[in-house]
Coordinates of C-alpha atoms in Angstrom, one line a residue:
X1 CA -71.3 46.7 137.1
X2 CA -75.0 46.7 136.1
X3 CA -76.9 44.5 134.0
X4 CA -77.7 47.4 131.4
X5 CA -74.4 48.4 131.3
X6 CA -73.4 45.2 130.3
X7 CA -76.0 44.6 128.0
X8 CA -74.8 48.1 125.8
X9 CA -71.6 46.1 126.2
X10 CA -72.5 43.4 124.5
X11 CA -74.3 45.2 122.0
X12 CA -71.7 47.9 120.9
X13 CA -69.4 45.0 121.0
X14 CA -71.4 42.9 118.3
X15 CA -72.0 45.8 116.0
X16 CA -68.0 46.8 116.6
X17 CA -65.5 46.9 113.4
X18 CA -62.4 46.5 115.1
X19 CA -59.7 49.1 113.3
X20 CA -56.1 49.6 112.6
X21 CA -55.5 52.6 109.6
X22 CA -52.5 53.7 111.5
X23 CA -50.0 55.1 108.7
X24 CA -47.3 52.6 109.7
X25 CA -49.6 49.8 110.0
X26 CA -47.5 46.2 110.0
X27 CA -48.9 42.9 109.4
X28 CA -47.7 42.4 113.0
X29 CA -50.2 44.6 113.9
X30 CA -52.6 43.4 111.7
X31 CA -52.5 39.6 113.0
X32 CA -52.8 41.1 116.8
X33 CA -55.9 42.6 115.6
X34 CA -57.0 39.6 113.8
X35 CA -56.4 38.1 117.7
X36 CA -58.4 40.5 119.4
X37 CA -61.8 39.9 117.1
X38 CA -63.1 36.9 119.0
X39 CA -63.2 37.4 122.3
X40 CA -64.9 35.3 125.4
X41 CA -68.4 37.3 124.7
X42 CA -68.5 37.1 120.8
X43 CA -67.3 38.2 117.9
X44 CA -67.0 41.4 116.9
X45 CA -68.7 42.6 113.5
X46 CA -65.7 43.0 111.3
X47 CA -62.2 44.4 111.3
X48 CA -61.4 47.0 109.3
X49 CA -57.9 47.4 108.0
X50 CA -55.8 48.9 104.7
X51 CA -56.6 47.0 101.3
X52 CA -52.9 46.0 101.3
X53 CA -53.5 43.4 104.2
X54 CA -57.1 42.1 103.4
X55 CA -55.7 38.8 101.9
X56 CA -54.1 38.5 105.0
X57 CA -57.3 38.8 107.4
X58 CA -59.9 37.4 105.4
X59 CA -57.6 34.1 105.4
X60 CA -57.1 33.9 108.7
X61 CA -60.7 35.0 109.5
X62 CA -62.3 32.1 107.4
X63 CA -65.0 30.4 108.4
X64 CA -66.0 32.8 111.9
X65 CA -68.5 35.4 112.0
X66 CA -66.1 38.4 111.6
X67 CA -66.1 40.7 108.3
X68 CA -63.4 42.0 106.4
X69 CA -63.9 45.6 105.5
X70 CA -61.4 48.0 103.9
X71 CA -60.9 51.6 102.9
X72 CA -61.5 52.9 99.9
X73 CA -60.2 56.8 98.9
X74 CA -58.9 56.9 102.0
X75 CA -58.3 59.1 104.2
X76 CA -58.6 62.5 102.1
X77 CA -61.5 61.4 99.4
X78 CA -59.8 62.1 96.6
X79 CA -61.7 62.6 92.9
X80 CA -60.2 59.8 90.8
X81 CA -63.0 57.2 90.6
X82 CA -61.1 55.0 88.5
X83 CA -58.8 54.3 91.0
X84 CA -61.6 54.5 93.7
X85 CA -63.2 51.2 91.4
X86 CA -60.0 50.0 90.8
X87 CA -59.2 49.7 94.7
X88 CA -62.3 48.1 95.4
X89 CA -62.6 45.6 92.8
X90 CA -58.9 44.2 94.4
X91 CA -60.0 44.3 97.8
X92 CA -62.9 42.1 97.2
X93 CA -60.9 40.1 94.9
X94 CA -58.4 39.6 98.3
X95 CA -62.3 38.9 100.5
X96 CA -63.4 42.0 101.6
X97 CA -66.6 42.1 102.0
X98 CA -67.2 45.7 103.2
X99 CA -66.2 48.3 101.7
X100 CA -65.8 51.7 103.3
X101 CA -65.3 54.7 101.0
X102 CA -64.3 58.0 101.5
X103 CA -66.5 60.3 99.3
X104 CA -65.1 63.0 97.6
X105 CA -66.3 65.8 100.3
X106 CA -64.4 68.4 99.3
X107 CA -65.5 68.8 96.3
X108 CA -69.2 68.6 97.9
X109 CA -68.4 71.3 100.0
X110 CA -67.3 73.5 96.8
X111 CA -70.5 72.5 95.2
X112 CA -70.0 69.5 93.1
X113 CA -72.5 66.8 94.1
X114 CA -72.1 65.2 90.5
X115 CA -68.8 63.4 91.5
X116 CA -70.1 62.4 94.7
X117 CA -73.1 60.5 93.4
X118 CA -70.9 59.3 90.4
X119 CA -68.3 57.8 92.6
X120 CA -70.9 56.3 95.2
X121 CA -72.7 54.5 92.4
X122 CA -69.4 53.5 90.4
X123 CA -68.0 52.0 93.9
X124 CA -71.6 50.7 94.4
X125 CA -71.7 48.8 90.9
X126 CA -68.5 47.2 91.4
X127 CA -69.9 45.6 94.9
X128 CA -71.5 42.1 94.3
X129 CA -74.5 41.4 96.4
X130 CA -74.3 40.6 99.7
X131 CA -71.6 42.8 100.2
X132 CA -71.8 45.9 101.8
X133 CA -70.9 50.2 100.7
X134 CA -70.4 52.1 103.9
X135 CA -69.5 55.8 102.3
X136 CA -67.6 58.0 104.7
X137 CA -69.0 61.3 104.5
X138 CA -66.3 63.2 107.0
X139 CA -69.0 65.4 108.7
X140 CA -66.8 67.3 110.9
X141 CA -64.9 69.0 107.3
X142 CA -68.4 69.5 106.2
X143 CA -69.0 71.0 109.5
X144 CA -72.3 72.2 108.2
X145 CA -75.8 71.3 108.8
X146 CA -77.5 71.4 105.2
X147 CA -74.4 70.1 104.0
X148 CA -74.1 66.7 105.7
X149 CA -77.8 66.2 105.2
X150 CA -77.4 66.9 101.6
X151 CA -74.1 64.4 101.9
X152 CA -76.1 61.7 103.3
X153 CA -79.1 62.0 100.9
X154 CA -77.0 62.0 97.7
X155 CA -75.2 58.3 99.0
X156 CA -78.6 56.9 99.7
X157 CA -79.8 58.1 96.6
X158 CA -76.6 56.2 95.0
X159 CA -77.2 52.7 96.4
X160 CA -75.1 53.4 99.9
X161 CA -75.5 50.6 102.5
X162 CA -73.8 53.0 105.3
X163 CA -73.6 56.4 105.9
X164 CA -70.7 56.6 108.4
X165 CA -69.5 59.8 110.0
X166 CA -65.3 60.0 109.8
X167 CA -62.5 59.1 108.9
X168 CA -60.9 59.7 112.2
X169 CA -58.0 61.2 110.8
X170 CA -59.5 65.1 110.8
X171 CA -59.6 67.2 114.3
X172 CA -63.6 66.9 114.8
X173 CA -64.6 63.2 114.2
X174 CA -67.7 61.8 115.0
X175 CA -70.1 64.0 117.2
X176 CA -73.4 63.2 118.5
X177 CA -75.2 66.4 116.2
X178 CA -73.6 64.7 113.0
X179 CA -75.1 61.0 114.3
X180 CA -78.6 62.7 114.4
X181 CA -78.7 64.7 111.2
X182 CA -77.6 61.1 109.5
X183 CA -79.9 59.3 111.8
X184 CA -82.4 61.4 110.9
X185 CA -82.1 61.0 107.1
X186 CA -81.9 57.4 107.3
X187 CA -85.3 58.0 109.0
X188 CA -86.8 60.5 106.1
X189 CA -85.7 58.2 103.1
X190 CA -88.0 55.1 104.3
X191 CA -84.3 53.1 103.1
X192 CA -82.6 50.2 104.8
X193 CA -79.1 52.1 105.2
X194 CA -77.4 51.7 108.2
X195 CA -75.1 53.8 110.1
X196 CA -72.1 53.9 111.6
X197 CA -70.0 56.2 114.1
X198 CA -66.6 56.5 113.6
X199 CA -63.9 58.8 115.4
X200 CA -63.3 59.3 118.9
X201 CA -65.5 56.5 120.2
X202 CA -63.7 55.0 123.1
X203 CA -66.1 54.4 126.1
X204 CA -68.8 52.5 127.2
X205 CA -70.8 56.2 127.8
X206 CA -69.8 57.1 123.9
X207 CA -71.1 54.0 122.5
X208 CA -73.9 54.2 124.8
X209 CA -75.2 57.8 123.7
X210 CA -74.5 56.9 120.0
X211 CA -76.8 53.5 120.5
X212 CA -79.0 55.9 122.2
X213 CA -79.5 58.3 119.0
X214 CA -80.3 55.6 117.1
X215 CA -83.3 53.9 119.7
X216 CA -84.5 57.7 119.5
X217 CA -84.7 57.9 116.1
X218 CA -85.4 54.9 114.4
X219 CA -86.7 52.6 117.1
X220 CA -85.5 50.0 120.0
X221 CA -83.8 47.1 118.0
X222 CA -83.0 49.4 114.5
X223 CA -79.6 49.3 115.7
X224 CA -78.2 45.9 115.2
X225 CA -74.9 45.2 113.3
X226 CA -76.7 44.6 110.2
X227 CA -77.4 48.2 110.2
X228 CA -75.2 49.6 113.1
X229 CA -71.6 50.3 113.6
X230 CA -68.7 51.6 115.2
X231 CA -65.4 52.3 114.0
X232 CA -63.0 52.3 116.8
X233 CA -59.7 50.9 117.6
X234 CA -60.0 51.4 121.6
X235 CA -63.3 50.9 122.2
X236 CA -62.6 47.1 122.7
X237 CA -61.0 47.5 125.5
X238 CA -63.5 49.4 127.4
X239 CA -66.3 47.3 126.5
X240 CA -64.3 43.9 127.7
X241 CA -63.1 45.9 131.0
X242 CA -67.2 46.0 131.5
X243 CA -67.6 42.4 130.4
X244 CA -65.2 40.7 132.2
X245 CA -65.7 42.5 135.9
X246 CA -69.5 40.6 135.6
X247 CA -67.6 37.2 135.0

């Protein structure tokens, strides 16, 4: 195995939030992943599970490197934000301390951008500093040039830390033309908002042309986890299979 492939390793494995969102999710489940986050070559960034089971990892995470993000709205980004707020305010209560919300895209895609914005920056107020708003903007249902652009402008112009692509739970999830427009508008808006990929990403070669995209656009070294992410519940696997063979 070569040494740049390893070193993407490495990288995508340090900017990796480790997820389970499966519907039948157990705590089981949610302690193996709690497992899997420190491995021989580091940590990853953060796991990402259900609100219902963030007590759960952020007490046995305490005190290592790893995050605890959860989902907010998720996985259809409904139009309540009350309940969005509501959500959120428990998980961070429970010690999340990244919050991933699913914005309301349908109605974006109907026209509404007022409850887009008005959730972002209700979800946003409710998020004490230091913590971080990753808004999922589902690009593959927007499935529409101007549209995602306009998607990721409105959440940087509401106080968005992330604009990440999916949910993973619709047929098209992440795709490399989505990464760019977002990458790209990142870029434009001079803001420090990071990005993340989410949906599909299982290989060494995905998180390789995603980590790619982002040297393009914004620079060699933009993409570290404080700005860059993947959401993936396989990818671990592949990047360790890579690790360990240089052992």
């Amino acid at each position: 195995m070569g040494r740049c492939q390893r070193l993407t390793a490495l990288r995508a494995l340090a900017a990796l939030d480790l997820t389970d969102l499966t519907d039948n999710c157990t705590p089981e489940a949610v302690s193996r992943l709690i497992a899997r986050a420190r491995t021989r070559h580091g940590e990853v960034a953060a796991i990402c599970v259900w609100p219902r089971f963030v007590a759960r990892a952020s007490a046995a995470l305490h005190g290592s490197g790893v995050r605890i993000a959860s989902v907010i709205n998720f996985p259809f980004g409904e139009e309540s934000i009350d309940r969005a707020v509501l959500v959120t305010i428990e998980a961070l209560r429970d010690g999340a301390s990244e919050i991933d919300l699913v914005v309301p895209y349908k109605a974006l895609a109907r026209g509404d951008e007022k409850i887009v914005f008005d959730m972002i920056l209700a979800v946003r107020r409710a998020i004490p500093f230091g913590s971080s708003l990753k808004t999922i903007l589902e690009t593959g249902e927007l499935n529409n040039a101007a549209l995602i652009q306009r998607a990721a402008e409105l959440a940087i112009e509401a106080g968005a830390n992330f604009l990440k692509t999916s949910t993973g739970k619709t047929p098209v999830s992440a795709t490399p033309e989505a990464a760019r427009i977002l990458l790209e508008t990142i870029k434009a808006s001079g803001a420090r908002v990071g990005f993340k990929a989410s949906g599909g990403i299982r290989t060494l070669a995905d998180a390789e042309l995603y980590l790619a995209l982002a040297d393009e656009i914004l620079g060699a070294g933009w993409a570290a986890p404080e700005t860059f992410r993947f959401g993936a519940s396989g990818l671990l696997d592949a990047l360790l299979a890579v690790l360990d063979e240089g052992l």
